[in-house]
XYZ file of N, CA and C in Angstrom:
486
model
N 3.895 -11.080 -12.709
C 2.977 -10.374 -11.824
C 2.670 -11.253 -10.608
N 2.407 -10.578 -9.508
C 2.110 -11.272 -8.256
C 0.775 -10.779 -7.703
N 0.260 -11.521 -6.726
C -1.002 -11.171 -6.078
C -0.729 -10.798 -4.631
N -1.313 -9.682 -4.186
C -1.166 -9.231 -2.809
C -2.541 -9.050 -2.186
N -2.623 -9.366 -0.900
C -3.849 -9.228 -0.132
C -3.630 -8.213 0.985
N -4.677 -7.438 1.281
C -4.682 -6.614 2.488
C -6.097 -6.587 3.034
N -6.190 -6.378 4.349
C -7.489 -6.379 5.002
C -7.355 -5.799 6.400
N -8.426 -5.194 6.894
C -8.443 -4.809 8.303
C -8.734 -6.037 9.154
N -9.202 -7.101 8.536
C -9.476 -8.366 9.218
C -8.361 -9.357 8.872
N -7.354 -9.440 9.728
C -6.181 -10.268 9.451
C -6.524 -11.718 9.109
N -7.507 -12.264 9.796
C -7.834 -13.678 9.611
C -8.500 -13.969 8.277
N -8.910 -12.943 7.554
C -9.564 -13.153 6.256
C -8.563 -13.495 5.155
N -7.319 -13.100 5.316
C -6.320 -13.267 4.264
C -5.857 -14.725 4.211
N -5.836 -15.314 3.016
C -5.400 -16.708 2.895
C -3.973 -16.898 3.423
N -3.743 -17.999 4.126
C -2.432 -18.271 4.732
C -1.355 -18.568 3.688
N -1.760 -18.905 2.473
C -0.764 -19.186 1.435
C -0.528 -17.968 0.531
N -0.903 -16.780 1.007
C -0.747 -15.563 0.213
C 0.716 -15.342 -0.155
N 0.916 -14.891 -1.365
C 2.247 -14.595 -1.892
C 2.787 -13.277 -1.329
N 1.871 -12.316 -1.169
C 2.204 -11.007 -0.605
C 1.073 -10.585 0.325
N 1.447 -9.956 1.448
C 0.466 -9.511 2.432
C 0.821 -8.094 2.860
N -0.163 -7.201 2.823
C 0.030 -5.826 3.280
C -0.791 -5.611 4.546
N -0.196 -4.932 5.527
C -0.879 -4.685 6.782
C -0.650 -3.269 7.270
N -1.623 -2.769 8.036
C -1.584 -1.405 8.565
C -0.758 -1.364 9.841
N 0.219 -0.472 9.888
C 1.137 -0.427 11.026
C 0.814 0.675 12.021
N -0.201 1.477 11.729
C -0.689 2.463 12.682
C -2.215 2.410 12.673
N -2.820 2.954 13.692
C -4.272 2.797 13.852
C -5.060 3.486 12.753
N -4.643 4.669 12.360
C -5.301 5.367 11.264
C -6.804 5.451 11.406
N -7.527 5.175 10.316
C -8.974 5.339 10.328
C -9.708 4.150 10.956
N -8.971 3.169 11.386
C -9.582 1.955 11.917
C -9.198 1.774 13.383
N -9.635 2.686 14.259
C -9.188 2.614 15.656
C -9.598 1.327 16.359
N -10.649 0.666 15.868
C -11.047 -0.604 16.484
C -10.107 -1.732 16.066
N -9.302 -1.480 15.051
C -8.361 -2.472 14.553
C -6.964 -2.063 14.987
N -6.356 -2.806 15.894
C -5.015 -2.417 16.326
C -4.006 -2.570 15.191
N -2.933 -1.774 15.248
C -1.899 -1.895 14.219
C -1.337 -3.314 14.165
N -0.897 -3.704 12.978
C -0.283 -5.010 12.803
C 1.064 -5.037 13.517
N 1.360 -6.166 14.109
C 2.632 -6.385 14.793
C 3.473 -7.371 13.974
N 4.716 -7.538 14.376
C 5.560 -8.546 13.726
C 4.933 -9.931 13.841
N 4.249 -10.199 14.963
C 3.583 -11.490 15.143
C 2.433 -11.663 14.151
N 1.746 -10.578 13.842
C 0.675 -10.653 12.840
C 1.260 -11.007 11.476
N 2.297 -10.294 11.066
C 2.928 -10.583 9.772
C 3.496 -12.005 9.742
N 3.921 -12.510 10.894
C 4.526 -13.852 10.963
C 3.534 -14.963 10.608
N 2.248 -14.655 10.572
C 1.252 -15.659 10.165
C 1.426 -16.056 8.700
N 2.177 -15.253 7.958
C 2.473 -15.532 6.544
C 3.994 -15.581 6.374
N 4.611 -16.650 6.864
C 6.082 -16.703 6.866
C 6.704 -16.740 5.471
N 5.960 -17.168 4.488
C 6.506 -17.275 3.136
C 6.102 -16.122 2.232
N 5.374 -15.162 2.773
C 4.888 -14.034 1.978
C 5.840 -12.845 2.068
N 5.810 -12.020 1.050
C 6.454 -10.712 1.111
C 5.535 -9.832 1.945
N 6.089 -9.138 2.929
C 5.305 -8.293 3.830
C 5.438 -6.836 3.435
N 4.305 -6.167 3.296
C 4.265 -4.752 2.927
C 3.617 -3.991 4.080
N 4.338 -3.011 4.605
C 3.892 -2.251 5.769
C 3.261 -0.937 5.308
N 1.984 -0.726 5.693
C 1.235 0.460 5.272
C 1.067 1.422 6.450
N 1.509 2.659 6.269
C 1.227 3.735 7.221
C 0.003 4.487 6.714
N -0.886 4.820 7.617
C -2.080 5.569 7.219
C -1.965 7.044 7.569
N -1.004 7.383 8.411
C -0.842 8.764 8.863
C 0.505 9.319 8.415
N 0.509 10.555 7.949
C 1.744 11.159 7.448
C 2.782 11.373 8.547
N 2.369 11.287 9.809
C 3.288 11.467 10.933
C 3.977 10.168 11.344
N 3.621 9.055 10.724
C 4.227 7.762 11.044
C 5.513 7.598 10.236
N 6.640 7.600 10.925
C 7.928 7.421 10.250
C 8.270 5.935 10.235
N 7.500 5.208 9.458
C 7.670 3.760 9.321
C 6.889 3.356 8.076
N 7.196 2.189 7.569
C 6.411 1.624 6.482
C 7.027 1.771 5.113
N 6.480 0.951 4.207
C 6.839 0.988 2.788
C 5.906 1.891 2.000
N 4.667 2.016 2.506
C 3.581 2.651 1.761
C 2.860 3.653 2.661
N 2.480 4.792 2.068
C 1.589 5.734 2.738
C 0.229 5.631 2.082
N -0.814 5.453 2.887
C -2.197 5.346 2.416
C -2.787 6.753 2.309
N -3.106 7.162 1.089
C -3.692 8.484 0.853
C -5.142 8.281 0.418
N -6.044 8.503 1.355
C -7.480 8.415 1.098
C -8.209 9.048 2.261
N -9.535 9.200 2.148
C -10.319 9.838 3.199
C -10.018 9.201 4.550
N -9.728 10.039 5.553
C -9.449 9.573 6.902
C -7.989 9.218 7.123
N -7.225 9.155 6.058
C -5.798 8.847 6.155
C -5.016 10.092 5.740
N -3.838 9.899 5.200
C -3.041 11.029 4.737
C -3.713 11.688 3.535
N -3.345 12.929 3.289
C -3.885 13.688 2.159
C -2.824 13.782 1.059
N -3.232 14.132 -0.152
C -2.238 14.338 -1.207
C -1.185 15.379 -0.819
N -1.591 16.424 -0.101
C -0.656 17.471 0.307
C 0.374 16.962 1.318
N 0.013 15.948 2.106
C 0.906 15.417 3.136
C 1.861 14.344 2.598
N 1.532 13.758 1.462
C 2.322 12.637 0.944
C 3.787 12.993 0.670
N 4.100 14.126 0.034
C 5.510 14.434 -0.206
C 6.333 14.554 1.081
N 5.750 15.089 2.123
C 6.453 15.199 3.401
C 6.783 13.839 3.984
N 5.822 12.911 3.934
C 6.074 11.552 4.434
C 7.174 10.891 3.622
N 7.112 11.026 2.307
C 8.133 10.430 1.447
C 9.508 10.993 1.795
N 9.594 12.294 2.009
C 10.867 12.925 2.363
C 11.399 12.377 3.691
N 10.533 12.267 4.689
C 10.947 11.742 5.996
C 11.421 10.297 5.875
N 10.705 9.485 5.119
C 11.101 8.076 4.973
C 12.431 7.961 4.235
N 12.630 8.800 3.237
C 13.912 8.772 2.521
C 15.052 9.189 3.438
N 14.823 10.196 4.260
C 15.854 10.615 5.226
C 16.132 9.519 6.243
N 15.140 8.658 6.500
C 15.299 7.540 7.441
C 15.989 6.342 6.787
N 16.344 6.462 5.503
C 17.084 5.395 4.839
C 16.310 4.584 3.831
N 15.021 4.841 3.681
C 14.216 4.135 2.682
C 14.350 4.879 1.351
N 15.173 4.361 0.465
C 15.403 5.050 -0.805
C 14.164 5.047 -1.692
N 13.416 3.949 -1.663
C 12.202 3.820 -2.472
C 11.011 3.591 -1.556
N 10.033 4.461 -1.648
C 8.783 4.299 -0.909
C 7.630 4.449 -1.884
N 6.447 4.088 -1.427
C 5.273 4.033 -2.297
C 4.132 4.824 -1.691
N 3.339 5.433 -2.548
C 2.093 6.075 -2.128
C 0.935 5.297 -2.741
N -0.027 4.933 -1.885
C -1.269 4.279 -2.298
C -2.327 5.362 -2.426
N -3.033 5.386 -3.546
C -4.139 6.323 -3.716
C -5.092 5.784 -4.776
N -6.257 6.376 -4.836
C -7.217 5.977 -5.864
C -6.812 6.591 -7.204
N -7.274 5.968 -8.255
C -7.042 6.493 -9.594
C -7.584 7.924 -9.701
N -8.696 8.190 -9.005
C -9.350 9.492 -9.079
C -8.478 10.635 -8.543
N -7.570 10.352 -7.600
C -6.736 11.427 -7.037
C -5.252 11.263 -7.376
N -4.920 10.320 -8.238
C -3.522 10.092 -8.592
C -2.885 11.365 -9.155
N -3.565 12.039 -10.060
C -2.999 13.271 -10.622
C -2.826 14.349 -9.559
N -3.769 14.443 -8.611
C -3.620 15.406 -7.509
C -2.363 15.100 -6.703
N -2.143 13.815 -6.430
C -0.954 13.413 -5.676
C 0.314 13.769 -6.444
N 0.351 13.425 -7.728
C 1.539 13.738 -8.534
C 1.784 15.247 -8.575
N 0.715 16.015 -8.692
C 0.841 17.476 -8.702
C 1.519 17.966 -7.428
N 1.154 17.417 -6.281
C 1.746 17.839 -5.012
C 3.250 17.549 -4.965
N 3.667 16.423 -5.528
C 5.102 16.116 -5.546
C 5.851 17.136 -6.399
N 5.285 17.481 -7.538
C 5.909 18.488 -8.402
C 5.922 19.840 -7.680
N 4.792 20.251 -7.119
C 4.671 21.554 -6.467
C 5.617 21.684 -5.275
N 5.863 20.575 -4.571
C 6.721 20.614 -3.389
C 8.174 20.239 -3.703
N 8.456 19.970 -4.977
C 9.828 19.686 -5.379
C 10.388 18.388 -4.835
N 9.526 17.388 -4.698
C 9.940 16.082 -4.169
C 9.866 15.065 -5.298
N 10.933 14.258 -5.447
C 10.942 13.221 -6.481
C 9.774 12.261 -6.275
N 9.217 11.803 -7.374
C 8.063 10.903 -7.333
C 8.401 9.605 -6.616
N 7.431 9.071 -5.862
C 7.577 7.751 -5.258
C 7.119 6.680 -6.247
N 7.088 5.445 -5.779
C 6.383 4.395 -6.501
C 4.893 4.622 -6.240
N 4.039 4.035 -7.075
C 2.585 4.230 -6.936
C 1.856 2.896 -6.868
N 0.924 2.797 -5.912
C -0.011 1.674 -5.782
C -1.387 2.302 -5.973
N -2.049 1.946 -7.061
C -3.293 2.601 -7.451
C -4.495 1.705 -7.165
N -5.520 2.305 -6.573
C -6.776 1.610 -6.315
C -7.808 2.030 -7.353
N -8.380 1.047 -8.026
C -9.460 1.297 -8.987
C -10.216 -0.016 -9.152
N -11.499 -0.025 -8.783
C -12.301 -1.253 -8.829
C -13.263 -1.217 -9.997
N -13.230 -2.064 -10.952
C -12.128 -2.985 -11.226
C -11.022 -2.337 -12.024
N -11.233 -1.058 -12.393
C -10.201 -0.397 -13.183
C -9.920 -1.186 -14.439
N -8.659 -1.507 -14.653
C -8.261 -2.284 -15.825
C -8.065 -3.751 -15.473
N -8.740 -4.180 -14.392
C -8.642 -5.577 -13.974
C -7.291 -5.865 -13.352
N -6.832 -7.078 -13.515
C -5.593 -7.487 -12.856
C -4.359 -7.125 -13.689
N -4.333 -5.864 -14.112
C -3.209 -5.311 -14.860
C -2.690 -4.081 -14.124
N -1.474 -3.686 -14.425
C -0.895 -2.502 -13.806
C -1.136 -1.269 -14.670
N -1.444 -0.173 -14.020
C -1.495 1.101 -14.724
C -0.061 1.511 -15.057
N 0.160 2.090 -16.236
C 1.510 2.558 -16.564
C 2.011 3.531 -15.492
N 3.188 3.262 -14.967
C 3.769 4.101 -13.925
C 3.462 3.632 -12.519
N 2.696 2.567 -12.370
C 2.359 2.034 -11.047
C 3.048 0.689 -10.831
N 3.364 0.417 -9.580
C 3.989 -0.851 -9.220
C 2.946 -1.853 -8.717
N 1.751 -1.348 -8.364
C 0.669 -2.217 -7.889
C -0.672 -1.590 -8.250
N -1.682 -2.456 -8.387
C -3.047 -2.006 -8.689
C -4.017 -2.839 -7.859
N -4.712 -2.187 -6.943
C -5.760 -2.839 -6.160
C -7.031 -2.793 -6.999
N -7.470 -3.964 -7.466
C -8.566 -3.987 -8.426
C -9.861 -4.557 -7.867
N -9.861 -5.033 -6.638
C -11.117 -5.468 -6.020
C -11.013 -5.334 -4.507
N -12.134 -5.098 -3.869
C -12.149 -4.973 -2.413
C -12.868 -6.142 -1.749
N -12.824 -7.294 -2.411
C -13.377 -8.507 -1.821
C -12.828 -9.717 -2.587
N -12.829 -10.847 -1.919
C -12.386 -12.069 -2.576
C -13.442 -12.594 -3.538
N -13.121 -13.646 -4.273
C -14.042 -14.175 -5.277
C -15.360 -14.683 -4.693
N -15.344 -15.024 -3.407
C -16.572 -15.490 -2.748
C -17.058 -14.488 -1.699
N -16.672 -13.228 -1.882
C -17.102 -12.178 -0.964
C -16.230 -12.025 0.266
N -15.049 -12.654 0.285
C -14.165 -12.556 1.447
C -13.799 -11.103 1.734
N -13.505 -10.825 3.010
C -13.230 -9.463 3.470
C -11.745 -9.118 3.314
N -11.284 -9.044 2.061
C -9.929 -8.580 1.800
C -9.871 -7.930 0.432
N -8.851 -7.094 0.261
C -8.595 -6.450 -1.022
C -7.566 -7.289 -1.766
N -7.615 -7.245 -3.088
C -6.645 -7.961 -3.910
C -5.985 -6.955 -4.852
N -4.665 -7.035 -4.911
C -3.889 -6.192 -5.815
C -2.998 -7.057 -6.681
N -2.761 -6.600 -7.890
C -1.749 -7.193 -8.740
C -0.498 -6.334 -8.539
N 0.661 -7.004 -8.483
C 1.908 -6.322 -8.157
C 2.976 -6.709 -9.171
N 3.811 -5.756 -9.513
C 4.930 -6.024 -10.419
C 5.842 -7.108 -9.841
N 6.572 -7.768 -10.694
C 7.489 -8.817 -10.249
C 8.569 -8.279 -9.322
N 8.892 -7.004 -9.458
C 9.851 -6.372 -8.566
C 9.269 -5.056 -8.084
N 9.223 -4.868 -6.759
C 8.702 -3.651 -6.150
C 9.851 -2.969 -5.429
N 10.388 -1.883 -5.991
C 11.489 -1.176 -5.336
C 11.104 -0.713 -3.942
N 11.976 -0.973 -2.995
C 11.721 -0.578 -1.609
C 11.033 -1.649 -0.791
N 10.410 -2.599 -1.450
C 9.743 -3.708 -0.758
C 10.543 -4.996 -0.952
N 10.843 -5.309 -2.198
C 11.599 -6.524 -2.509
C 13.098 -6.282 -2.309
N 13.782 -7.332 -1.921
C 15.233 -7.254 -1.806
C 15.829 -7.004 -3.189
N 16.909 -6.256 -3.213
C 17.527 -5.955 -4.518
C 18.298 -7.153 -5.025
């Protein structure tokens, strides 16, 4: 298992992070500009995970499905577009509370399931939910730092090199 950090405040994430996720479109945080390649370069030794917050963004490894971002109904369309763009494996981030709604939409729209990154604080702690590749289990560091922490599988299809 690995540890991943994400934050709207780039400078909050530890520089020795093993994995770093960043928002690549403005989404619900218009005061926070999208992450650039230079932003990700601050963690040269980390695995970089690109998060799209809007279903119209044809980029990224992950679609963020939560209030102000994409909806469960929009997630299958984004996954289809990303797959057509050459991303064989993509991920949907959502809360545990709406995971079943998201899965239902994939079935209803006839789209193969993506990988899943589930948010639940603390949920089952630093463990993965069955069927998920990542679990965001806290929205702050151990000393109140302004970042989220997720536990991630040793291999994340679509993010890690094969």
